[in-house]
CSV table of N, CA and C in Angstrom, one decimal:
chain,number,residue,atom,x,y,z
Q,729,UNK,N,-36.3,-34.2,16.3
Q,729,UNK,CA,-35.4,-35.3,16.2
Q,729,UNK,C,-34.5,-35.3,15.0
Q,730,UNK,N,-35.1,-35.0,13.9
Q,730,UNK,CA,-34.1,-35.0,12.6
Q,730,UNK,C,-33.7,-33.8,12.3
Q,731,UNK,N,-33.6,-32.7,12.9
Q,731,UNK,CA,-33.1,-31.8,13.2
Q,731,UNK,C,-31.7,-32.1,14.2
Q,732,UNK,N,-32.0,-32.3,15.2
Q,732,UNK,CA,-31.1,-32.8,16.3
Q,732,UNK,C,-29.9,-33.5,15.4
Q,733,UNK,N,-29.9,-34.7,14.8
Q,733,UNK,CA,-29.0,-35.5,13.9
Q,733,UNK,C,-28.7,-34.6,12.9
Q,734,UNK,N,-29.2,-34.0,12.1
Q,734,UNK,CA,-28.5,-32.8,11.2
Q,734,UNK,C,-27.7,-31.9,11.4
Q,735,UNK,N,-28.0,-31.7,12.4
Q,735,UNK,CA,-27.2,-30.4,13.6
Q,735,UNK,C,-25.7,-31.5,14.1
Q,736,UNK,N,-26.0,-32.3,14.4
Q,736,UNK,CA,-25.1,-32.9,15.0
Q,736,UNK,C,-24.2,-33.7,14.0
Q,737,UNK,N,-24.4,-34.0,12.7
Q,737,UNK,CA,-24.3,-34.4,11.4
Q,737,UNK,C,-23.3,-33.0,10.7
Q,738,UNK,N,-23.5,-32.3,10.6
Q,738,UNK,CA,-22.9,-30.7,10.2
Q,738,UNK,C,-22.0,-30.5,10.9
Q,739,UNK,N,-22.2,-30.4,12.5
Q,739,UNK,CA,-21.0,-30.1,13.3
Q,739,UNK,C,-19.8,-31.1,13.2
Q,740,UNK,N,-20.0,-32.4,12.9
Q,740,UNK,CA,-19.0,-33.1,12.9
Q,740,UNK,C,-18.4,-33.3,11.3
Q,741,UNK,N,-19.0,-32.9,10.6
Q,741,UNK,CA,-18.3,-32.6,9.0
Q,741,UNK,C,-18.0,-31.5,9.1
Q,742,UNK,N,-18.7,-30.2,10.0
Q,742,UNK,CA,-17.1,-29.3,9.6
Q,742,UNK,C,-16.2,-28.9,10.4
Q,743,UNK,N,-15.8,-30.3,11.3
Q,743,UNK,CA,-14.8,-30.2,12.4
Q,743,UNK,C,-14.1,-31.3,11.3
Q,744,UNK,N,-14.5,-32.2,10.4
Q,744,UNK,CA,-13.5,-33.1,9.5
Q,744,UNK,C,-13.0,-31.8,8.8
Q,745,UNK,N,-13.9,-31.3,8.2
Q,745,UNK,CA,-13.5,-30.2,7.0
Q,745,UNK,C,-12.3,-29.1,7.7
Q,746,UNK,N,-12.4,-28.5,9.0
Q,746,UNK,CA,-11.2,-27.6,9.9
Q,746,UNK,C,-10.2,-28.8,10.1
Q,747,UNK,N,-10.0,-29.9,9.9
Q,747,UNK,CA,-9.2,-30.7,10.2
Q,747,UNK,C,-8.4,-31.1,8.7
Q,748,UNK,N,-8.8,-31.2,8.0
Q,748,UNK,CA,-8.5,-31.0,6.7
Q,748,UNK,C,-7.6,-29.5,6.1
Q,749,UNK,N,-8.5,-28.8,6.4
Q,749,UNK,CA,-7.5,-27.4,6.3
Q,749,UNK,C,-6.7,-27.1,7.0
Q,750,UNK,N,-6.2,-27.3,8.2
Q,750,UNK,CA,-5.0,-27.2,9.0
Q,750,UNK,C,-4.1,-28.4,8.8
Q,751,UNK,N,-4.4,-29.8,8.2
Q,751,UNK,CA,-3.5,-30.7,7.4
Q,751,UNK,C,-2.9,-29.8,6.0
Q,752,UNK,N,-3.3,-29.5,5.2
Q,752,UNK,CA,-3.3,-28.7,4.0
Q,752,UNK,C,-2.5,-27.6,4.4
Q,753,UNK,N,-2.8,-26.7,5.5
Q,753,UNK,CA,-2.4,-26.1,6.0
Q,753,UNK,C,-0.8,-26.1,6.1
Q,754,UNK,N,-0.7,-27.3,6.8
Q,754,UNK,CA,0.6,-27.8,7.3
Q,754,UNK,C,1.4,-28.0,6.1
Q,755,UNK,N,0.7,-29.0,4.6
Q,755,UNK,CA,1.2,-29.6,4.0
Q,755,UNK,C,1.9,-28.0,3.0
Q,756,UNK,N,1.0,-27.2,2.5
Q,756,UNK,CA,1.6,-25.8,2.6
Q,756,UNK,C,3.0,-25.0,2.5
Q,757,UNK,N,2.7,-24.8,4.3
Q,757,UNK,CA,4.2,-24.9,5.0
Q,757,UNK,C,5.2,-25.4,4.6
Q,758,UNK,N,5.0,-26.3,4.8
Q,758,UNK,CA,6.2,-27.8,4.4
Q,758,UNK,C,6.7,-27.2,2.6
Q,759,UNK,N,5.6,-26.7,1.9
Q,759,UNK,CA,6.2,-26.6,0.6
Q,759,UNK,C,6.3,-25.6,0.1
Q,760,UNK,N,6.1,-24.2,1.3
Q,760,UNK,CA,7.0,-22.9,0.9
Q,760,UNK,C,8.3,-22.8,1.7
Q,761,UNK,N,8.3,-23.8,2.6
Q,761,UNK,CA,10.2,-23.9,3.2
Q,761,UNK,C,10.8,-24.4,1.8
Q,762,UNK,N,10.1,-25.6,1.7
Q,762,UNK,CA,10.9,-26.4,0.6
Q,762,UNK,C,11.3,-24.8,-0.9
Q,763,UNK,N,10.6,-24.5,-1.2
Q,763,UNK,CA,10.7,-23.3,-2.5
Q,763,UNK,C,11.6,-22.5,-2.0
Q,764,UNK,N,11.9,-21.6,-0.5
Q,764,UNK,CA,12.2,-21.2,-0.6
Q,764,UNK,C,13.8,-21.3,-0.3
Q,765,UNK,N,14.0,-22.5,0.3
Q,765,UNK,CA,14.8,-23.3,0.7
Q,765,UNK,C,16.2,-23.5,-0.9
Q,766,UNK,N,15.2,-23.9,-1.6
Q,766,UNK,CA,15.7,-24.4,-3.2
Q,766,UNK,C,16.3,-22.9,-3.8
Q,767,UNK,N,14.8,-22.0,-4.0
Q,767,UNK,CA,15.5,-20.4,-4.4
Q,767,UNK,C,17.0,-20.2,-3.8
Q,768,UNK,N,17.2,-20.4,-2.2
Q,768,UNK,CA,18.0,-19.7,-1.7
Q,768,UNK,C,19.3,-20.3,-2.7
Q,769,UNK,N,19.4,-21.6,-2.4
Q,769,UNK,CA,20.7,-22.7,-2.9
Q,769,UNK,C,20.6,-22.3,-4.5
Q,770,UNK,N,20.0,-21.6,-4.9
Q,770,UNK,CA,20.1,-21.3,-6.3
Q,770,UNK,C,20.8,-20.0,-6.5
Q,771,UNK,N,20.2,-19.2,-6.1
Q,771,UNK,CA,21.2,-18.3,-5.9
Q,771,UNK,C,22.6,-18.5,-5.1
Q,772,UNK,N,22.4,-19.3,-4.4
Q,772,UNK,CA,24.0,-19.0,-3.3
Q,772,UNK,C,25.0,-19.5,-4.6
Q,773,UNK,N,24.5,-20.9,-5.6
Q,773,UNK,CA,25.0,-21.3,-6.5
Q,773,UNK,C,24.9,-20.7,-7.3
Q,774,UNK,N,24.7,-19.3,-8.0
Q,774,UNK,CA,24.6,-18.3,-9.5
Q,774,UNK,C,25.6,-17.4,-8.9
Q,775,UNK,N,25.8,-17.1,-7.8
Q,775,UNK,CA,26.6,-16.1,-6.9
Q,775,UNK,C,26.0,-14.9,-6.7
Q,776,UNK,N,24.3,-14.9,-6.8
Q,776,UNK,CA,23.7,-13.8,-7.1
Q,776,UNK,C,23.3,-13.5,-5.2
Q,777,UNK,N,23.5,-14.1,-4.3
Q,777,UNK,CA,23.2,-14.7,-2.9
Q,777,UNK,C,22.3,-13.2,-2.4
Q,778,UNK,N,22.6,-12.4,-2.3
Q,778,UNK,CA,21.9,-11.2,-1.7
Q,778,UNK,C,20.5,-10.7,-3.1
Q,779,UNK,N,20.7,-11.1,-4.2
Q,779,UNK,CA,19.5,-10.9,-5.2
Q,779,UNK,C,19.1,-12.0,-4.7
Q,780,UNK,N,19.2,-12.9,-5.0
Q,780,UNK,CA,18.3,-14.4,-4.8
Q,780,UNK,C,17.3,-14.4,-3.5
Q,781,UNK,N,18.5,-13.8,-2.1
Q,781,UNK,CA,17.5,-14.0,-1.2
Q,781,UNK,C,16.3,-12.8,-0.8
Q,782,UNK,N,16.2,-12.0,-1.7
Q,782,UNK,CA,15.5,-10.6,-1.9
Q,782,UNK,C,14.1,-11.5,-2.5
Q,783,UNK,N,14.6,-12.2,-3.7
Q,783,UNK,CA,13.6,-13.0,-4.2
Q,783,UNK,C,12.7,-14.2,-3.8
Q,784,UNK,N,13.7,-14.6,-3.0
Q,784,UNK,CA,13.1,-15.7,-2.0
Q,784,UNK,C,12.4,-15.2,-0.7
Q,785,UNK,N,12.4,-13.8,-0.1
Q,785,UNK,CA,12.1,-13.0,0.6
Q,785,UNK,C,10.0,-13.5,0.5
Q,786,UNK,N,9.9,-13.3,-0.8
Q,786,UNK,CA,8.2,-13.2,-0.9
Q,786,UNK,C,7.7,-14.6,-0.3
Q,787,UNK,N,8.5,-15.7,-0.2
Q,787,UNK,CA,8.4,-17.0,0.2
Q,787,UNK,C,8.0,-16.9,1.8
Q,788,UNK,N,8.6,-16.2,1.9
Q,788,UNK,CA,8.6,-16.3,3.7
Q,788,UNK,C,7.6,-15.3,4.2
Q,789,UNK,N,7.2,-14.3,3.3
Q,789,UNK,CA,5.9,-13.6,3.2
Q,789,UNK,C,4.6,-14.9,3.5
Q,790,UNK,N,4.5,-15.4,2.3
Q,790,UNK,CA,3.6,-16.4,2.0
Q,790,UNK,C,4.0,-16.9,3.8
Q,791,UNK,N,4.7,-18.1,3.7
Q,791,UNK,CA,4.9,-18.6,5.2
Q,791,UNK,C,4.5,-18.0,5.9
Q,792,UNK,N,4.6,-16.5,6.3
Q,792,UNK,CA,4.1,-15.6,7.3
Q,792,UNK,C,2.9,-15.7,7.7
Q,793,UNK,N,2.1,-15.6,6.1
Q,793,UNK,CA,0.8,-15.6,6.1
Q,793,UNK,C,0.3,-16.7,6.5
Q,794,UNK,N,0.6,-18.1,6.4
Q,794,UNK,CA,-0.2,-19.7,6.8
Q,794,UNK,C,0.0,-19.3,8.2
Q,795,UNK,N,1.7,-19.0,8.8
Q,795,UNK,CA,1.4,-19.1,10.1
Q,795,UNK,C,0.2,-18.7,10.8
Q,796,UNK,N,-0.6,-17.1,9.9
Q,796,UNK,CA,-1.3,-17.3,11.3
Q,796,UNK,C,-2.6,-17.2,11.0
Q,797,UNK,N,-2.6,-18.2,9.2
Q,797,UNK,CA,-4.6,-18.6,9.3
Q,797,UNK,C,-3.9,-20.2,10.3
Q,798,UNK,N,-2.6,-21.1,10.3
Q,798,UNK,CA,-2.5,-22.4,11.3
Q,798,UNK,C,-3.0,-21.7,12.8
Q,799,UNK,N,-2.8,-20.4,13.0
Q,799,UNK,CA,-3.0,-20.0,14.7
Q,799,UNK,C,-4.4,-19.8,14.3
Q,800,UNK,N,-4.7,-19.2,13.6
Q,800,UNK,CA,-6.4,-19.1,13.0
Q,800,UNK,C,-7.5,-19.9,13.5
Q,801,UNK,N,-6.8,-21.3,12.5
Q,801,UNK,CA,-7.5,-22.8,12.7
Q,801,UNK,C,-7.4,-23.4,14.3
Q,802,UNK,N,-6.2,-23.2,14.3
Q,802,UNK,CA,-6.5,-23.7,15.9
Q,802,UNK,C,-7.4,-23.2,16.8
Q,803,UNK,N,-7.4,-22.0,16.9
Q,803,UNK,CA,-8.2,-21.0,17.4
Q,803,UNK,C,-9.5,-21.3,17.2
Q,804,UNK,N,-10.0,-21.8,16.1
Q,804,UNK,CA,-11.0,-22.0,15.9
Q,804,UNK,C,-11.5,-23.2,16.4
Q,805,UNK,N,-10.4,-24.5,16.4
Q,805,UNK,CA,-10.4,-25.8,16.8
Q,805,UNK,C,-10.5,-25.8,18.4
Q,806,UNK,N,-10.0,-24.7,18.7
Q,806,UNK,CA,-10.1,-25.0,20.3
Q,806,UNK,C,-11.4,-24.4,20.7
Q,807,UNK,N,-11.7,-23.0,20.8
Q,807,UNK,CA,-12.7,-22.3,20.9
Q,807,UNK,C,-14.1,-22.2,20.1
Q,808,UNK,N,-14.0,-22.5,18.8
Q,808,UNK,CA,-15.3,-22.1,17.8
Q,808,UNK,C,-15.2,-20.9,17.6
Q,809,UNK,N,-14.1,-20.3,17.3
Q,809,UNK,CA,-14.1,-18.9,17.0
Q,809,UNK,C,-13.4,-17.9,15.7
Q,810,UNK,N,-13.3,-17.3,14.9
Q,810,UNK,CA,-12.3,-17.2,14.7
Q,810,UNK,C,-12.8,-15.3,14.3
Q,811,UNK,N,-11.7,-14.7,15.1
Q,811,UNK,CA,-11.2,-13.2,14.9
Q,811,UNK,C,-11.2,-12.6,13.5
Q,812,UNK,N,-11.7,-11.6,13.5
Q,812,UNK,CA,-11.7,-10.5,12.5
Q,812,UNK,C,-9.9,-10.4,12.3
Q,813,UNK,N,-9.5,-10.2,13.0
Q,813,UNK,CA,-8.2,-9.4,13.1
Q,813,UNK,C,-7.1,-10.2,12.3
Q,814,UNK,N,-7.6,-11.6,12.2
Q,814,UNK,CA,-7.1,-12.6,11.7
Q,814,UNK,C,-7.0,-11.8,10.1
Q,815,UNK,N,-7.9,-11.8,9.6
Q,815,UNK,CA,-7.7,-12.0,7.9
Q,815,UNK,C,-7.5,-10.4,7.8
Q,816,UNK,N,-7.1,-9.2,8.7
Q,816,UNK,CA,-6.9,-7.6,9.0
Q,816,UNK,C,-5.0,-8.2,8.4
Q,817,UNK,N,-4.7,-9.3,9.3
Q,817,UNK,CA,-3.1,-9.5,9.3
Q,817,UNK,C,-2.6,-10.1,8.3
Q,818,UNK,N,-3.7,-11.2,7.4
Q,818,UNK,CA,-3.8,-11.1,6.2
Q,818,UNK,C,-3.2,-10.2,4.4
Q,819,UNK,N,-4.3,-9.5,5.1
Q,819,UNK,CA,-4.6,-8.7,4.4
Q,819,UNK,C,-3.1,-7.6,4.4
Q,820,UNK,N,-2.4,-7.3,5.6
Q,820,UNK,CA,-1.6,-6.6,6.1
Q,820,UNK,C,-0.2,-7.2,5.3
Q,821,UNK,N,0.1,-8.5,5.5
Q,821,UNK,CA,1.2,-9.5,5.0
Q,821,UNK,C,1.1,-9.0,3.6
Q,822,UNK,N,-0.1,-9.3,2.8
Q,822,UNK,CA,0.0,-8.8,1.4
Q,822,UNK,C,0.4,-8.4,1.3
Q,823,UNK,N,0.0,-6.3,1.5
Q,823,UNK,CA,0.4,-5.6,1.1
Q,823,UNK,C,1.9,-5.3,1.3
Q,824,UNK,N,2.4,-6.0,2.8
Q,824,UNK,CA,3.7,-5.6,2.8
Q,824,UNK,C,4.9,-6.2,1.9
Q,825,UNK,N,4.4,-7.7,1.6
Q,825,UNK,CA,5.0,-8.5,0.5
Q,825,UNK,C,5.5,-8.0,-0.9
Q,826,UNK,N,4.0,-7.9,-1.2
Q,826,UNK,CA,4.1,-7.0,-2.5
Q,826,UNK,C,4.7,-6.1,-2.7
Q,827,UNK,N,4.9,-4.5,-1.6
Q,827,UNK,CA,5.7,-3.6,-1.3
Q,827,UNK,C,7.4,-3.9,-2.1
Q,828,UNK,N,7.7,-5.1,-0.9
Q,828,UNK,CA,9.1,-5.8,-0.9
Q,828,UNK,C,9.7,-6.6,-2.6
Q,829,UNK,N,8.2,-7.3,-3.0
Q,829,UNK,CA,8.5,-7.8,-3.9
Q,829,UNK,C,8.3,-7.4,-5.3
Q,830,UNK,N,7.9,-6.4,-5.4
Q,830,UNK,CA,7.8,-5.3,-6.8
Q,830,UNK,C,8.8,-4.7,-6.8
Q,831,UNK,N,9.5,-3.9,-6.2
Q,831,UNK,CA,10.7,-3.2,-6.8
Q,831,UNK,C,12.2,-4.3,-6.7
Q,832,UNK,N,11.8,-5.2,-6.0
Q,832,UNK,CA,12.7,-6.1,-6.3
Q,832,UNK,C,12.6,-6.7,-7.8
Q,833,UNK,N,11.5,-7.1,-8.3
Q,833,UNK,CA,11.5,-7.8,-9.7
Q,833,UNK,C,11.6,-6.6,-10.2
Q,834,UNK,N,11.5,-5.4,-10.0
Q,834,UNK,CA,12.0,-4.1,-11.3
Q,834,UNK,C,13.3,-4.2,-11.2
Q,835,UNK,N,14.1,-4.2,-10.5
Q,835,UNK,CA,15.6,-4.0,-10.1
Q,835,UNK,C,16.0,-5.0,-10.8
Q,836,UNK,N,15.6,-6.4,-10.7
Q,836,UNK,CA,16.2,-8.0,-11.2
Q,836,UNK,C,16.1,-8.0,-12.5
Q,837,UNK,N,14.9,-6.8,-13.0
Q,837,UNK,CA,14.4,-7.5,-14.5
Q,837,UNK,C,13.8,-8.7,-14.6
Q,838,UNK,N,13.4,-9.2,-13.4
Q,838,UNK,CA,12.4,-10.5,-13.7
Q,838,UNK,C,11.3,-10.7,-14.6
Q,839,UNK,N,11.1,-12.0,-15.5
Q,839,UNK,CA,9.9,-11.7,-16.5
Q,839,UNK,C,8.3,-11.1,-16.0
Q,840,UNK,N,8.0,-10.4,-16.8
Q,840,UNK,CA,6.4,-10.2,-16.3
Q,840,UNK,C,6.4,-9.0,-15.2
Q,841,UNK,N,7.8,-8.9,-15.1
Q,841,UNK,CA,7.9,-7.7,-14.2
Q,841,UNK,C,7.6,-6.3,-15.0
Q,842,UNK,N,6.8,-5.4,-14.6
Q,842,UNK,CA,6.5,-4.0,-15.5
Q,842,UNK,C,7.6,-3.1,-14.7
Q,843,UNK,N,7.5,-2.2,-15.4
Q,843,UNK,CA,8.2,-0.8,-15.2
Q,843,UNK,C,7.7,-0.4,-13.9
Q,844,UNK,N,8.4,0.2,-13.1
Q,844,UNK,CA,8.1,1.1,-11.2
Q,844,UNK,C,7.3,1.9,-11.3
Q,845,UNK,N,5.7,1.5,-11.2
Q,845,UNK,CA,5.2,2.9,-11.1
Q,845,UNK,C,4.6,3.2,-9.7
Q,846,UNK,N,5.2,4.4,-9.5
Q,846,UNK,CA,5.4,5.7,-8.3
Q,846,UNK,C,3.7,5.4,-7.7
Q,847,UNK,N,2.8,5.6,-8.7
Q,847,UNK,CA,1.1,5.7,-8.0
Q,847,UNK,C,0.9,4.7,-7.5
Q,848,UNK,N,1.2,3.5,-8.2
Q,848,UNK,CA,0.9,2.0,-7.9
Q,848,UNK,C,1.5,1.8,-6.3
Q,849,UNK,N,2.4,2.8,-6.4
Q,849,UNK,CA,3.5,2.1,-5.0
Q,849,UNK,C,2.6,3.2,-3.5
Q,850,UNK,N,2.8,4.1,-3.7
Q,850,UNK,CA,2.0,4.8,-3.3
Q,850,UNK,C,0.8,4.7,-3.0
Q,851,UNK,N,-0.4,3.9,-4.1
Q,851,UNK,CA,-1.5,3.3,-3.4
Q,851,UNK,C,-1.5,2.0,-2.7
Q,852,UNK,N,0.0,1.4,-2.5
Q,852,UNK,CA,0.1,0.3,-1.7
Q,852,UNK,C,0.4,0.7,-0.1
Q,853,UNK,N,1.2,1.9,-0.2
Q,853,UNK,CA,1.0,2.5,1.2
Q,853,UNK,C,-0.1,3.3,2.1
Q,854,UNK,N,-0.3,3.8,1.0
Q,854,UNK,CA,-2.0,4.3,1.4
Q,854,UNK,C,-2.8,3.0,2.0
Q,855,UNK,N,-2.9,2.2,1.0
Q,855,UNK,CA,-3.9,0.7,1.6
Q,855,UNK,C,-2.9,0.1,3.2
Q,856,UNK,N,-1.5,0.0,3.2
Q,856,UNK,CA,-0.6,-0.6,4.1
Q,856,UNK,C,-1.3,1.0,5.4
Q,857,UNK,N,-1.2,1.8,5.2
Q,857,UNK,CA,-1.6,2.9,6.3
Q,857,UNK,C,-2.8,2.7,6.6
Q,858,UNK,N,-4.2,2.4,5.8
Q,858,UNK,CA,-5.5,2.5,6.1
Q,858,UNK,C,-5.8,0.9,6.8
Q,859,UNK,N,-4.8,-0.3,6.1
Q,859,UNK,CA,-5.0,-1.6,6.9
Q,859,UNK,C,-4.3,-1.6,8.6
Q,860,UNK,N,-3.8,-0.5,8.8
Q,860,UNK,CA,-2.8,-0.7,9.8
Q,860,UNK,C,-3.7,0.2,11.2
Q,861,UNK,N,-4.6,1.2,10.6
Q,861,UNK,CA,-5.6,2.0,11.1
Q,861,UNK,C,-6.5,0.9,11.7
Q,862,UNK,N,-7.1,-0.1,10.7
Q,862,UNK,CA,-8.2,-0.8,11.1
Q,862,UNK,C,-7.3,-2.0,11.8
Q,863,UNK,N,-6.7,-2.3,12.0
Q,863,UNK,CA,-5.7,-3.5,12.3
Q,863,UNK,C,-5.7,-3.0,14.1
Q,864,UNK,N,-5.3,-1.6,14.2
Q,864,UNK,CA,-5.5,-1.1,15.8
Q,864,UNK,C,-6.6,-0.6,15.9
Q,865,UNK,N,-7.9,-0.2,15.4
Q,865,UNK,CA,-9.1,-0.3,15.8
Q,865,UNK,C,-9.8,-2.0,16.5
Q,866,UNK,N,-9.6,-2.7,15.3
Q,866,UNK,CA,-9.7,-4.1,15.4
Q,866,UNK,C,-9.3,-4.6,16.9
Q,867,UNK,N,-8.0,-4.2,17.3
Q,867,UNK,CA,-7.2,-4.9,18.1
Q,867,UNK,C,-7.9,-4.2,19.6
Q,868,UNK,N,-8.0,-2.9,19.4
Q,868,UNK,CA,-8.3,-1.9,20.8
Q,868,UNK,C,-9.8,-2.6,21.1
Q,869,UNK,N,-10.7,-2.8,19.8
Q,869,UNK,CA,-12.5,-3.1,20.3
Q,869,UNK,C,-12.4,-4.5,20.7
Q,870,UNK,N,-10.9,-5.6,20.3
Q,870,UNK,CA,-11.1,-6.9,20.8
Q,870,UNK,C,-10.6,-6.6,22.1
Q,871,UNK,N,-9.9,-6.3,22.4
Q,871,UNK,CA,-9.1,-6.0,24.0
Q,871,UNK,C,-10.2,-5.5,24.9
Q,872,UNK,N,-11.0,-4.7,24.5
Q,872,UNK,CA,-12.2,-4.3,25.2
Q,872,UNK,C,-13.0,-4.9,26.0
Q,873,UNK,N,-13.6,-5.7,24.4
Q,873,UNK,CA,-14.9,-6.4,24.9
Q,873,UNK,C,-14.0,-8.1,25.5
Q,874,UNK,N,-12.7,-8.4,25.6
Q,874,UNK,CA,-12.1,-8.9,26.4
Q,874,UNK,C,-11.0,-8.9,27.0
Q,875,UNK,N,-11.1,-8.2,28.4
Q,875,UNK,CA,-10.2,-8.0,29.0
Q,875,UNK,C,-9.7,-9.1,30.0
Q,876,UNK,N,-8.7,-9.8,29.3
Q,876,UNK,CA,-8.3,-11.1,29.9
Q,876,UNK,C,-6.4,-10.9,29.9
């Protein structure tokens, strides 16, 4: 019996708690449009427009990435589920980001930006090649064991 209410107690705090992170989620969103939104109009107004929007580029990375822990959550919200492959795409967005947004802050001279180094960049494609491996393993064993 007090098991039963505990169980049933849990389930509905962490359907508040998924309902909370997909608000947060949203709220997010809402405030990497707005950043990158601002970046852009800052540049168009420095006249720097093609630098600026290189920089503002990592913004929509980020965005990329909520969009799809938001498809994540739902996913979870509708089914009780949530996919491996999910945080594979994650993980994927990173690396491509970073790729994009490192030699851009070496080019800009942005603060905190270090000197181009060649290995660093090189073990980001190595990790971008070995996440992209497991990303179509991931995808081939989910298609498998559901063919819908």
């Amino acid at each position: 019996m007090f098991e039963k209410k505990l169980i049933a107690g849990m389930t509905g705090f962490n359907r508040f708690i998924h309902l909370l992170l997909a608000f947060a989620l949203g709220v997010a969103c809402a405030t990497v449009i707005w950043d990158f939104g601002l970046k852009t109009l800052h540049a168009w107004q420095t006249g720097s427009a093609a630098q600026g929007y290189f920089q503002s580029l990592g913004s929509l990375f980020i965005l990329w990435t909520l969009s799809t822990l938001i498809s994540a959550e739902v996913d979870y919200i509708q089914n009780g589920r949530v996919h491996v492959r999910v945080f594979v795409e994650v993980a994927m967005i990173s690396v491509i980001r970073e790729m994009i947004v490192q030699p851009v802050q070496v080019m800009t001279g942005s603060p905190g930006a270090a000197e181009f180094n060649p290995v660093h960049y090189g073990l980001l494609l190595a990790a971008l090649l070995i996440i992209g491996i497991v990303y179509r393993l991931v995808s081939v064993a989910s298609s498998m064991l559901n063919p819908s």
